[in-house]
Each structure stands twice: as C-alpha cells, then as structure tokens.
mmCIF file of C-alpha atoms and ligand atoms in Angstrom:
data_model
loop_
_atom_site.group_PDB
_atom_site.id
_atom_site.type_symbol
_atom_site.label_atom_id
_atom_site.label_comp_id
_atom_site.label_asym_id
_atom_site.label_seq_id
_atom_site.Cartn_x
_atom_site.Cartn_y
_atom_site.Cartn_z
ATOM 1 C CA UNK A 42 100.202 -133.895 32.068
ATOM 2 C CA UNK A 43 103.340 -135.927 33.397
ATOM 3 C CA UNK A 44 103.226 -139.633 31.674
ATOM 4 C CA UNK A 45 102.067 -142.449 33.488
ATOM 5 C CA UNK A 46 105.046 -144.499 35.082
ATOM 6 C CA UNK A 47 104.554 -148.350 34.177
ATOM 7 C CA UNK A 48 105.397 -150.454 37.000
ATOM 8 C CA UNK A 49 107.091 -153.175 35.921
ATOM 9 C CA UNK A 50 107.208 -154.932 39.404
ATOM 10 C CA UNK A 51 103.868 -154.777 39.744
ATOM 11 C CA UNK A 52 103.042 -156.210 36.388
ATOM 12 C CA UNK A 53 105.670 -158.738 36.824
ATOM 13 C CA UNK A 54 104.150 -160.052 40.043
ATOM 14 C CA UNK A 55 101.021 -160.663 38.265
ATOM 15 C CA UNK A 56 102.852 -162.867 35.349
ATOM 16 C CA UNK A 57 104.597 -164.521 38.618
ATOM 17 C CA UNK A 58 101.602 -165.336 40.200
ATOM 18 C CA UNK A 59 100.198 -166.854 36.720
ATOM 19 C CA UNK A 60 103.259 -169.189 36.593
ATOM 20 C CA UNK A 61 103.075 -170.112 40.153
ATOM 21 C CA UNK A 62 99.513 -171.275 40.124
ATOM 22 C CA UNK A 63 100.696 -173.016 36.487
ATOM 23 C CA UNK A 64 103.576 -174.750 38.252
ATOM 24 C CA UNK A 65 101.343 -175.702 40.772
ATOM 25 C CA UNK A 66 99.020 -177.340 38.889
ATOM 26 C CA UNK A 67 101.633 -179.136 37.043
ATOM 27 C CA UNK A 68 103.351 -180.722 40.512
ATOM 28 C CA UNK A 69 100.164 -182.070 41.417
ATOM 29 C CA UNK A 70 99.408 -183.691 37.612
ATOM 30 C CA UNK A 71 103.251 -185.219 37.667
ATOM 31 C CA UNK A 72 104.209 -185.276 41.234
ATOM 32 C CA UNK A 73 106.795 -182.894 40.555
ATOM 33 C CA UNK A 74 107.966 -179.501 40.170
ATOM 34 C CA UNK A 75 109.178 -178.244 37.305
ATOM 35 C CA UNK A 76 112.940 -177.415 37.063
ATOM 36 C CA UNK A 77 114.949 -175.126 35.429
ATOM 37 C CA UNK A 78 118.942 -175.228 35.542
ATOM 38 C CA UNK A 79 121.179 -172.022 34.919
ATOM 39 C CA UNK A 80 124.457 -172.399 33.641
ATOM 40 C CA UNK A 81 127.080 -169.679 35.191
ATOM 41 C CA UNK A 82 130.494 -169.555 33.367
ATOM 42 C CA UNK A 83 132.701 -167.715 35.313
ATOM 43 C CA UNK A 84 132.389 -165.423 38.184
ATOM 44 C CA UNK A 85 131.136 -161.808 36.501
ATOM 45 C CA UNK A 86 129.439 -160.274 39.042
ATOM 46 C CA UNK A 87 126.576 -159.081 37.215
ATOM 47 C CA UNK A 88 125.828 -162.593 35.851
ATOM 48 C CA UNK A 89 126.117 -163.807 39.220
ATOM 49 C CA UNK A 90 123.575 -160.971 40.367
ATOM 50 C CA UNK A 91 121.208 -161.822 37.339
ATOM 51 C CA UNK A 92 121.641 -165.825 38.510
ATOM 52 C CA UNK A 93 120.956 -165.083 42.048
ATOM 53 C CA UNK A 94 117.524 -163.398 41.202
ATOM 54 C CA UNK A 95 116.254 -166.016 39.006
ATOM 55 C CA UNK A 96 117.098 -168.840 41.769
ATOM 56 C CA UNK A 97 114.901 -166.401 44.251
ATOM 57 C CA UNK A 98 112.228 -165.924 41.342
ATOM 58 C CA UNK A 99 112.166 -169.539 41.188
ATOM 59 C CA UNK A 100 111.960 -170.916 44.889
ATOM 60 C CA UNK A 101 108.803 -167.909 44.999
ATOM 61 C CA UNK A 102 106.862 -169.932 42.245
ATOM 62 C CA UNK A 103 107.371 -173.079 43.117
ATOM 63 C CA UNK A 104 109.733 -173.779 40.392
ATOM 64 C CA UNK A 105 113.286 -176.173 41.505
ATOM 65 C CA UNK A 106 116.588 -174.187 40.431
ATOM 66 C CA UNK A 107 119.505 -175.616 39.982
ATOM 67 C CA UNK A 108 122.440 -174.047 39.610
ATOM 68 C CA UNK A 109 125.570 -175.172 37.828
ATOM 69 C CA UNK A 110 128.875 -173.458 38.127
ATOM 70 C CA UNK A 111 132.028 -173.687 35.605
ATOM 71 C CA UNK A 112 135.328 -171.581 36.342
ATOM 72 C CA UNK A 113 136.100 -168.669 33.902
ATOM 73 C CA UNK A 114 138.645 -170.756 32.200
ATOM 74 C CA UNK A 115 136.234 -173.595 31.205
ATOM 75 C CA UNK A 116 136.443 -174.856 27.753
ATOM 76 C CA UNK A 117 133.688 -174.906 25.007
ATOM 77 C CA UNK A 118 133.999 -178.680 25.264
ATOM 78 C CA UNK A 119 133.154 -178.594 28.644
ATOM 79 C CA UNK A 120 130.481 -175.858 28.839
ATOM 80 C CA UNK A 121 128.700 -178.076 25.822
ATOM 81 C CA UNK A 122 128.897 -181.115 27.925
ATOM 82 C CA UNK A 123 127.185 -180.053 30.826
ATOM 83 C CA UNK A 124 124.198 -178.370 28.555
ATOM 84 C CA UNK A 125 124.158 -181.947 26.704
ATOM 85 C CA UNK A 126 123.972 -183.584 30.105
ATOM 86 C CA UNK A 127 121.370 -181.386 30.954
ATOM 87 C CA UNK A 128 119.481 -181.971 27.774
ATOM 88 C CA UNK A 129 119.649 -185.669 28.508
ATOM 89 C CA UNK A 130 118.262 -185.153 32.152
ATOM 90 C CA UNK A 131 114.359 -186.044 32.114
ATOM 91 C CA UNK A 132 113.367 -183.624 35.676
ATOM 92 C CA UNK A 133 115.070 -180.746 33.648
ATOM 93 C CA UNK A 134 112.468 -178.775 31.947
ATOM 94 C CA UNK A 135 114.677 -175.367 30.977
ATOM 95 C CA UNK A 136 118.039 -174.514 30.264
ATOM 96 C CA UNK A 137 119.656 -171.670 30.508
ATOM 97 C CA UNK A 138 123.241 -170.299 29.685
ATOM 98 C CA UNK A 139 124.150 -167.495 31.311
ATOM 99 C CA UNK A 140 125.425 -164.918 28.536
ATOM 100 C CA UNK A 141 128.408 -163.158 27.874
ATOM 101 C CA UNK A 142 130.164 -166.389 28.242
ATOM 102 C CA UNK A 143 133.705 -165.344 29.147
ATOM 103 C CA UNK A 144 134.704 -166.173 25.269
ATOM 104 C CA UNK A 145 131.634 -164.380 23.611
ATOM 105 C CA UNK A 146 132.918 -166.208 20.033
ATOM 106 C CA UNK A 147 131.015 -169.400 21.360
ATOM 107 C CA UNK A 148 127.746 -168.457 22.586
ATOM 108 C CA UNK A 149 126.384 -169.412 19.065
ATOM 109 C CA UNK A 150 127.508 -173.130 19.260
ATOM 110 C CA UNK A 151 126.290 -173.366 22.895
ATOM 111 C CA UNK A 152 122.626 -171.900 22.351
ATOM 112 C CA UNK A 153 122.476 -174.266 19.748
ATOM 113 C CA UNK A 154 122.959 -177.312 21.714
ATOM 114 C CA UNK A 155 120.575 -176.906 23.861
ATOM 115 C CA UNK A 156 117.579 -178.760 23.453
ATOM 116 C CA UNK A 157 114.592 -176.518 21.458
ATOM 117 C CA UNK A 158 111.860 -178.362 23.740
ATOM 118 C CA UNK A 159 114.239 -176.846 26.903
ATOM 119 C CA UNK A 160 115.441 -173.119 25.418
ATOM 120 C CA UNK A 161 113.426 -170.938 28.090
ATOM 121 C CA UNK A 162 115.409 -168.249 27.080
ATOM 122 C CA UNK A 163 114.311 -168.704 23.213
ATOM 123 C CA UNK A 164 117.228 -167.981 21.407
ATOM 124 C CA UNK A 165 118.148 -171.960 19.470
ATOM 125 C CA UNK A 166 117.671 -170.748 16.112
ATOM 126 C CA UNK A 167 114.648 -173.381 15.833
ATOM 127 C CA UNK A 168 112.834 -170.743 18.474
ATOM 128 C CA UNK A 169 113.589 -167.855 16.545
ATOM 129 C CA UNK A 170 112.772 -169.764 13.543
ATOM 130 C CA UNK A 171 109.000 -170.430 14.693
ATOM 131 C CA UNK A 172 108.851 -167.193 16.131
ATOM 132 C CA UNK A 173 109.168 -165.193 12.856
ATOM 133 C CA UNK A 174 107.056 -167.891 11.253
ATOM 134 C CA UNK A 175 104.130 -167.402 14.174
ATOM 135 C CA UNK A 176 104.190 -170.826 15.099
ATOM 136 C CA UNK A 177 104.611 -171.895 19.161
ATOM 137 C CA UNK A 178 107.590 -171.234 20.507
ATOM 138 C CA UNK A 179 109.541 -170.516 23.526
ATOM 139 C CA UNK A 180 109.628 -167.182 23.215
ATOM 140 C CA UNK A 181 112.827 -164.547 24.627
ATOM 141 C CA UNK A 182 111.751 -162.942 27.799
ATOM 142 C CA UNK A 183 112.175 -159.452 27.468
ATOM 143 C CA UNK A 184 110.574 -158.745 24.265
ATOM 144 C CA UNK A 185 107.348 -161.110 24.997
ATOM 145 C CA UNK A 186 107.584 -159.357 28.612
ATOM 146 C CA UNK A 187 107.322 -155.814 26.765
ATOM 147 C CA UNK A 188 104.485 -157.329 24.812
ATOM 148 C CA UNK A 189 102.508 -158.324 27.934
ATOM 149 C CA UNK A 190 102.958 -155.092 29.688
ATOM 150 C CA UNK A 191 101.742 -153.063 26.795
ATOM 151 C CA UNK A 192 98.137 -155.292 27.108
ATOM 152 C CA UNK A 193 98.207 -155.613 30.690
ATOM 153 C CA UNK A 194 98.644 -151.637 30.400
ATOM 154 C CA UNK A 195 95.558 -150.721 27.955
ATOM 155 C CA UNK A 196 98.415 -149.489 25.461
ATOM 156 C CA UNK A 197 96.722 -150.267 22.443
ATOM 157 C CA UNK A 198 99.273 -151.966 19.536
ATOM 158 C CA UNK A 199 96.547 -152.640 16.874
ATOM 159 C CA UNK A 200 97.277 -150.311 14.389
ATOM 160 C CA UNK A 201 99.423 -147.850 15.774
ATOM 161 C CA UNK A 202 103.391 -146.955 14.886
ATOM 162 C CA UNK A 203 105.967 -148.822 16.508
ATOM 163 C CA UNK A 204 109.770 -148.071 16.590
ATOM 164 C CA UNK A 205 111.815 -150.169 17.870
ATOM 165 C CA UNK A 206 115.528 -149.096 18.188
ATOM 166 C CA UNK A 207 118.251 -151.799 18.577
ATOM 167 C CA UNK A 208 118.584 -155.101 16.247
ATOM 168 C CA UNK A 209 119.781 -157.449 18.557
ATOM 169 C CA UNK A 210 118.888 -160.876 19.019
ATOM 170 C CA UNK A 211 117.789 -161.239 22.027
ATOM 171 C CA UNK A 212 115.754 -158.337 22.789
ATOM 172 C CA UNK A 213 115.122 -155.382 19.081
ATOM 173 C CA UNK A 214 114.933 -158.431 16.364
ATOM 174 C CA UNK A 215 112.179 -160.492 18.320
ATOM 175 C CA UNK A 216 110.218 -157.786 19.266
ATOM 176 C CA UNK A 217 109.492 -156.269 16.223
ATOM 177 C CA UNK A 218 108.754 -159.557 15.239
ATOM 178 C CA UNK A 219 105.797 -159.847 18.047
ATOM 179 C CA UNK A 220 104.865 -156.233 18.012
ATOM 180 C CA UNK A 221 103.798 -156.936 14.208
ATOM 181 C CA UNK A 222 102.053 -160.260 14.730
ATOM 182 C CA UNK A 223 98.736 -161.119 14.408
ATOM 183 C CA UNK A 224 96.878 -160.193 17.543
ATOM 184 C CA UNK A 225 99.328 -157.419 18.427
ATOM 185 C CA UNK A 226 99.422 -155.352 15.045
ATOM 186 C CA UNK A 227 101.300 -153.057 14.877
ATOM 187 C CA UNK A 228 103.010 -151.295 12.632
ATOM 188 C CA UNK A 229 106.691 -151.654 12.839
ATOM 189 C CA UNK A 230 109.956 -149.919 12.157
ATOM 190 C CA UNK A 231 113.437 -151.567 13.757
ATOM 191 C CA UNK A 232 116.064 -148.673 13.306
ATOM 192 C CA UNK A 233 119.661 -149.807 14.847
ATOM 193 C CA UNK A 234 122.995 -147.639 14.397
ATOM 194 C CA UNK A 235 123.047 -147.447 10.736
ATOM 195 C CA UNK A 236 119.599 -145.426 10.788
ATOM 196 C CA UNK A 237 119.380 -142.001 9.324
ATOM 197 C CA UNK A 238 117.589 -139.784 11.827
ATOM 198 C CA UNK A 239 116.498 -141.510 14.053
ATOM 199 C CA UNK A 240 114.702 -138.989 15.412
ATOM 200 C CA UNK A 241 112.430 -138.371 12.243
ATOM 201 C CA UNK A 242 111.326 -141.994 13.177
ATOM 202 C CA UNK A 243 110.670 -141.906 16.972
ATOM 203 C CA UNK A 244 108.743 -138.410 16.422
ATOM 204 C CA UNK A 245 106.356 -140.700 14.535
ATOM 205 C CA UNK A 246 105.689 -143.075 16.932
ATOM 206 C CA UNK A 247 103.416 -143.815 18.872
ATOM 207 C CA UNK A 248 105.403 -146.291 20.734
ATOM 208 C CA UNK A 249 109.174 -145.939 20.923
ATOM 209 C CA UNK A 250 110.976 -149.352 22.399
ATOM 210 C CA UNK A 251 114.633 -148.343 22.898
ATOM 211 C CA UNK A 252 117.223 -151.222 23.327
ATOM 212 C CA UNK A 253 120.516 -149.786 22.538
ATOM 213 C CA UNK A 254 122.693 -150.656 25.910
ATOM 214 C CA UNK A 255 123.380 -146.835 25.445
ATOM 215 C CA UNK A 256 122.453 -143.674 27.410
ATOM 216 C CA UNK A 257 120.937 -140.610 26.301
ATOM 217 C CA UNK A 258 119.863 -142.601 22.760
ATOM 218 C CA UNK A 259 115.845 -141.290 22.997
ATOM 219 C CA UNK A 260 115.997 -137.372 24.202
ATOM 220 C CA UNK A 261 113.934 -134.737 24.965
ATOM 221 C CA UNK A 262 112.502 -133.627 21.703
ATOM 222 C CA UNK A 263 112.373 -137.128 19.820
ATOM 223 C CA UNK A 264 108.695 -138.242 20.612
ATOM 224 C CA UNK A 265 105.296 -136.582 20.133
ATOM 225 C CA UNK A 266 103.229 -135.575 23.030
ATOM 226 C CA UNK A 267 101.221 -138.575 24.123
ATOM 227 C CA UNK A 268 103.883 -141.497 22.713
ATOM 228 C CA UNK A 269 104.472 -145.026 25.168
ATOM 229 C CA UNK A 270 108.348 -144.990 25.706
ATOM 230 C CA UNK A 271 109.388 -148.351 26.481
ATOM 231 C CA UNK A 272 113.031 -148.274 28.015
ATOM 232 C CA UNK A 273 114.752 -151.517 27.662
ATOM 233 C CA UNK A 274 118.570 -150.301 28.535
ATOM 234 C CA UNK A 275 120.276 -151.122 31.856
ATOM 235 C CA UNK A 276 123.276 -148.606 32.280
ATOM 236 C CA UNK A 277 125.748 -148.673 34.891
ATOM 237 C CA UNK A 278 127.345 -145.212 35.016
ATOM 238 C CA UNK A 279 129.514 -143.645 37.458
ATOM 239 C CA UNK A 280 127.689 -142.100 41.092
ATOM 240 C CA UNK A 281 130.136 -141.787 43.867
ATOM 241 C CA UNK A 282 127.088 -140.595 45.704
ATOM 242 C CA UNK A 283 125.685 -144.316 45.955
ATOM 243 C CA UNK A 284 127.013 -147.092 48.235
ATOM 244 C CA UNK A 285 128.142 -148.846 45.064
ATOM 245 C CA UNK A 286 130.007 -146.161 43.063
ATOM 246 C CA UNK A 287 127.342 -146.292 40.199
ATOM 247 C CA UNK A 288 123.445 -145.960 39.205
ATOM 248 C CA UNK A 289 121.183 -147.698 37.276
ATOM 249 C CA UNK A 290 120.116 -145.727 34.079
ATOM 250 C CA UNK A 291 118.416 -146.076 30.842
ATOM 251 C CA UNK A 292 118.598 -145.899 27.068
ATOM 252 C CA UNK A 293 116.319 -142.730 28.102
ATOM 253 C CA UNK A 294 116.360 -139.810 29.054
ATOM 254 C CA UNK A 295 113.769 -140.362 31.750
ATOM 255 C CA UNK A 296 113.717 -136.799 33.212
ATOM 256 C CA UNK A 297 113.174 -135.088 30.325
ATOM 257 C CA UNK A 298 110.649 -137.396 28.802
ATOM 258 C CA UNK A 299 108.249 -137.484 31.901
ATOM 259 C CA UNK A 300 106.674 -134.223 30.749
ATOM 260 C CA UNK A 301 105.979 -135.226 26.557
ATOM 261 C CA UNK A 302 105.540 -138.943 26.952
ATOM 262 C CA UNK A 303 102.210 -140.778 27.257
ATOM 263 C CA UNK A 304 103.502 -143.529 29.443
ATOM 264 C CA UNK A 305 106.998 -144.462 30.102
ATOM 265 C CA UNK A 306 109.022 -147.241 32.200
ATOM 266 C CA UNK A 307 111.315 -146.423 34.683
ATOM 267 C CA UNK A 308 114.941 -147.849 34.933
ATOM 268 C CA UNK A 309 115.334 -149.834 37.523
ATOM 269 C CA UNK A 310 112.005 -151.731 37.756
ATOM 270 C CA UNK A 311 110.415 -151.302 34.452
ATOM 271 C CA UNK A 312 111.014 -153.902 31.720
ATOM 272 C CA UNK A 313 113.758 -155.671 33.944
ATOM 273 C CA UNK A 314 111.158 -157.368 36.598
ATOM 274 C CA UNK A 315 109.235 -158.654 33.845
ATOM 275 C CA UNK A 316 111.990 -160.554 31.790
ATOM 276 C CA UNK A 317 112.508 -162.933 34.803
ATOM 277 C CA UNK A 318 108.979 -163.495 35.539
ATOM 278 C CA UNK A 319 108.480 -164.346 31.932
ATOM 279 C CA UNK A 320 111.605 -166.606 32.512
ATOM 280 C CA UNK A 321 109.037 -168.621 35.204
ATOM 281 C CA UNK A 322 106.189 -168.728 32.978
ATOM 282 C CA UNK A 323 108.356 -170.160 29.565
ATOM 283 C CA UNK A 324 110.012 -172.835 32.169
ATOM 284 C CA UNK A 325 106.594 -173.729 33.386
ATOM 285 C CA UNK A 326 105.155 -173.658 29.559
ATOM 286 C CA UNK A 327 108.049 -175.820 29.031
ATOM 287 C CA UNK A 328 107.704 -178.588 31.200
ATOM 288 C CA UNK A 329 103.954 -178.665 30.799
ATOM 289 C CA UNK A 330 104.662 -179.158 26.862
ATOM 290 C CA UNK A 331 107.628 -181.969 27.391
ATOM 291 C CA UNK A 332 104.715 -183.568 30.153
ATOM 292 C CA UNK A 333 102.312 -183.267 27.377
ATOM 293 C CA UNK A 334 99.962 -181.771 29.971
HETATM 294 P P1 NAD B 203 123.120 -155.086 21.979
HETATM 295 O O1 NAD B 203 124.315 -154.279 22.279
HETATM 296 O O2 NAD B 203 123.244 -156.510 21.586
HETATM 297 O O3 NAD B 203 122.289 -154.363 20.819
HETATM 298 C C1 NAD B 203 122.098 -152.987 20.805
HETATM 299 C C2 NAD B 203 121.472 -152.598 19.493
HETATM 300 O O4 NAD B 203 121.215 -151.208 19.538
HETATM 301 C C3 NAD B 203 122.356 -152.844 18.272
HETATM 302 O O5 NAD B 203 121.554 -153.492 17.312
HETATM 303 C C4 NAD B 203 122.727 -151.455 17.771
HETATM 304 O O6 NAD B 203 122.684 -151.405 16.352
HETATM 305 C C5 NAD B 203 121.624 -150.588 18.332
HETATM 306 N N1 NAD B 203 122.056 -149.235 18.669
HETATM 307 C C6 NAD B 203 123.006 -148.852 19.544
HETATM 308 N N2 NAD B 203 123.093 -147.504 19.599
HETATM 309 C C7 NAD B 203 122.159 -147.026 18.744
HETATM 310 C C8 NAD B 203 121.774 -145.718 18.341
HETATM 311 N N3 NAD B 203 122.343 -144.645 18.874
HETATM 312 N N4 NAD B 203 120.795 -145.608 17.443
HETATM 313 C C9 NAD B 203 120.194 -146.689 16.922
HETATM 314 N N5 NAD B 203 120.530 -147.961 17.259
HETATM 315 C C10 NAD B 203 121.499 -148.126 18.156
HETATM 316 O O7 NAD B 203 122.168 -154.908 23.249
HETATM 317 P P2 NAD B 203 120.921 -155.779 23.801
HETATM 318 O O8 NAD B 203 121.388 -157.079 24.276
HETATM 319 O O9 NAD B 203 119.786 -155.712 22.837
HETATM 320 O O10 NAD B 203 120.552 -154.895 25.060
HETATM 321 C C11 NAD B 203 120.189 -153.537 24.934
HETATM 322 C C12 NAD B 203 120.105 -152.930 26.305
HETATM 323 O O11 NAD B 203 119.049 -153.569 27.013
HETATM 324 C C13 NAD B 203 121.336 -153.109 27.170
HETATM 325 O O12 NAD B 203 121.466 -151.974 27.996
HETATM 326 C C14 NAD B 203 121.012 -154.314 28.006
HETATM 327 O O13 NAD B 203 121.692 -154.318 29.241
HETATM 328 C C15 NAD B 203 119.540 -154.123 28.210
HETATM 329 N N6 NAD B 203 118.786 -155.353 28.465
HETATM 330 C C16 NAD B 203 117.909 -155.303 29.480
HETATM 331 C C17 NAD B 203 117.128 -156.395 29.746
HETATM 332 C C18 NAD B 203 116.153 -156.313 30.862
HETATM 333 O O14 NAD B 203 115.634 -157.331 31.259
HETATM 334 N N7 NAD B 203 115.865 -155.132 31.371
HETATM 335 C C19 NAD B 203 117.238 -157.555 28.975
HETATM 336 C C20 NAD B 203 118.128 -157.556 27.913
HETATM 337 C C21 NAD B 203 118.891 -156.434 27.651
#
C-alpha cells in the first residue's frame, strides 16, 4: 500500500488558526497585537524569501511584523545593537535573527543577546537549557512542529523507535530531546555523520526524522515496511526544466520510499509550512507570558 503523504500545509493551517484566535484574544486583553521583529543581515535571497513568508504568516494571524534591515557588511557591533534595542522595546514580543549571518563565526554571540523571554526561535542557550531539562521554554520551530504533526497525525511516539539523523542545533539535537520527553516517549537514537551504518539504525525504526541538508541520505532499502519518514531537508539542486533553474528536494528519497514507508512528508510542503506557523504560535506564547496573561 503506497504511504500516506502528510500534509504539512494543511496541518500548519490548523496551528495558524490556533495562534490567530490566541493573538486575538491577547489584542483584546492588552489593546494590542503582539509583535514580532525579524532581523535580515544582508541581502541572501533565500533569507529574504524565508523573511518575506513570515511577514505574510504574520499579517494572516493578526500578529505586527516588523522588519529590520542591515547591509551585508554590517558589523557584529551593530547587528548586537539593534537586537539590544529590540530587547529594550516593550511592544516587541519576539526576536528573530535571520541565520546564516553573512559572518557565520558570530551567530553564537548574537543568539545570545537576545532576550530569553523574546527568543521565538529558541535557540539562547537558556531555551535549550530548559528544554533538555523539561521545563517551559520557547521551543525551536521545526522540531516542536515535527512533534505536533506526528499527534495531529495519529502517529503514535509512546514507545516506539525513533531515529533521528542530523545533530544540529536547531533542528536533530532538540528533537530528540522532545521526541523522548515525557508525554511523547519515545525511544530515541540521534545518529549524525560519524554513525556506523546508518542504515542498521533506520531499518529499526519505526520513525526515521532525517535532517542532514543532504540528498539521497535515507534510500530505498533503509526502513521497514510500515516506518513514518519524516523529511526535514530542503535541497536546491539543479532543474533547467523549471522557471528557476532548480527544484526543491529532500534528505529523501521520496520516490522510492512511497511504496515501503508508512507515512512520509513531502518536500516542498511537509515539515517546512509548519516551522513558520509554529513561529506564530511561540511569538504569541511569548507575548502572552511577558503580558502575564
Ligand atoms: P546542519 O547542516 O546544521 O546539520 C546537519 C546534520 O546532519 C549534522 O549534524 C551532520 O552530522 C548530519 N549529517 C549530514 N549528513 C549525514 C549523513 N549522511 N549521515 C548522518 N548524519 C549526517 O543542518 P540543519 O540546520 O539541521 O538542517 C538540515 C536540513 O534541514 C537542511 O536541508 C535545512 O535546509 C533543512 N531545514 C529545513 C527546515 C524547514 O523548516 N523545513 C528548517 C531547518 C532546516
């Protein structure tokens, strides 16, 4: 039986709606909406792209954007002023720093200043922190996003064998962390680049997460028959067949997986939708904890 394709825009549009009717309900308790700003460094065009569709995401749930632009060649000192202005600014309720940042060596310093209270993207080190400890915390996007589309789904966690490949911060480290939570359970492996056979892992699994920012890492052959394949990876590779030169692919291989796997998400519009609308709902979270409503 082919696996059942998990729409991830239709999902999303459900956490959406969930942080609209939040937001709305916090405008009428503080006569205001709340407000998240993005920072843009520099003019890369898929940071721009990414910007663009969480200003639209935004304006849909009621939520202010504001956007502030620095030139490529801004310096750290500058970059950290505007986030410590922004920290400073009562009607902002998130802040968000577009990454790369042209000069990837100071993304740590720049997470870390901004406020923990504001970090909708939930990568200060007091987030991850309280994360890994299970205490409340602004939580990143995509791997809470996975989370939710695995219950909103039926997928059962409780129990089962997840494997999680990629160890990065934002998306492979977190997520194993709430896969194996209380409340979600499972059982978790996190296998990155230094793992022996892989594949004698994800044939185990009953859930295979795959966030490697390569193509072609989960293949035909590397899951049982039945397994959830969760496929974080957003590929750009050469098409001179589309308007733009390139497609969209995977970490995947989508094709050949349709006929083994259980479930799967499609690249675009699986996990990708649901990272910004969990975006919303952690801005709206945010500003209803600062309002202490
Ligand atoms: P990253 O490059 O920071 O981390 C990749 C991780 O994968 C590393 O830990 C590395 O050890 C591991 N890895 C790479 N190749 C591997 C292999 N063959 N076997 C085992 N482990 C391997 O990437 P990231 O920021 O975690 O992003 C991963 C992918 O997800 C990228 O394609 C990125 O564009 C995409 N992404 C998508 C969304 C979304 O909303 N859809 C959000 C974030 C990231």
């Amino acid at each position: 039986m082919p696996a059942r394709i998990l729409d991830g825009k239709l999902f999303a549009a459900a956490v959406q709606r969930r942080a609209a009717d939040a937001a709305a309900a916090f405008a009428a308790h503080t006569g205001r909406a709340p407000c998240l700003a993005v920072v843009l460094v520099g003019d890369n065009p898929a940071s721009r792209s990414y910007v663009t569709a969480k200003g639209r995401a935004c304006t849909a749930c009621g939520i202010e954007p504001r956007q502030l632009d620095l030139p490529a060649d801004a310096s750290k000192d500058a970059i950290l002023a505007v986030v410590r202005g922004l920290n400073a600014d009562g009607a902002v309720d998130g802040i968000l720093v577009q990454l790369p940042l042209p000069e990837p060596a100071w993304e740590e310093e720049v997470i870390e200043a901004i406020d923990p209270a504001k970090d909708v993207d939930g990568f200060h080190p007091v987030n991850a922190g309280r994360l890994l400890l299970g205490l409340p915390a602004l939580t990143p996007c995509t791997p809470v996003g996975i989370v939710h589309l695995l219950a909103a789904a039926g997928i059962p966690t409780a129990g089962v064998h997840a494997v999680v490949i990629g160890r990065s911060r934002i998306v492979g480290r977190p997520l194993s962390v709430l896969l194996s939570q209380r409340g979600v359970d499972a059982t978790t492996t996190l296998c990155h680049t230094k793992t022996r056979d892989l594949a004698a892992f994800t044939r185990e699994a009953d859930i295979v997460v795959v966030a490697a920012g390569r193509p072609h890492t989960l293949r035909a052959g590397m899951i049982k028959e039945g397994a959830t394949v969760i496929d974080v990876g957003v590929n750009r590779v050469p098409d001179q067949s589309r308007p733009k030169g390139y497609r969209l692919v995977g970490d995947a291989d989508y094709d050949e997986l349709l006929g083994t796997a259980g479930a799967i998400t499609p690249v675009p519009g699986g996990v990708g939708p649901l990272t910004i609308a969990e975006l919303m709902a952690n801005t709206v979270e945010a500003a209803r904890r600062r309002a202490g409503c």
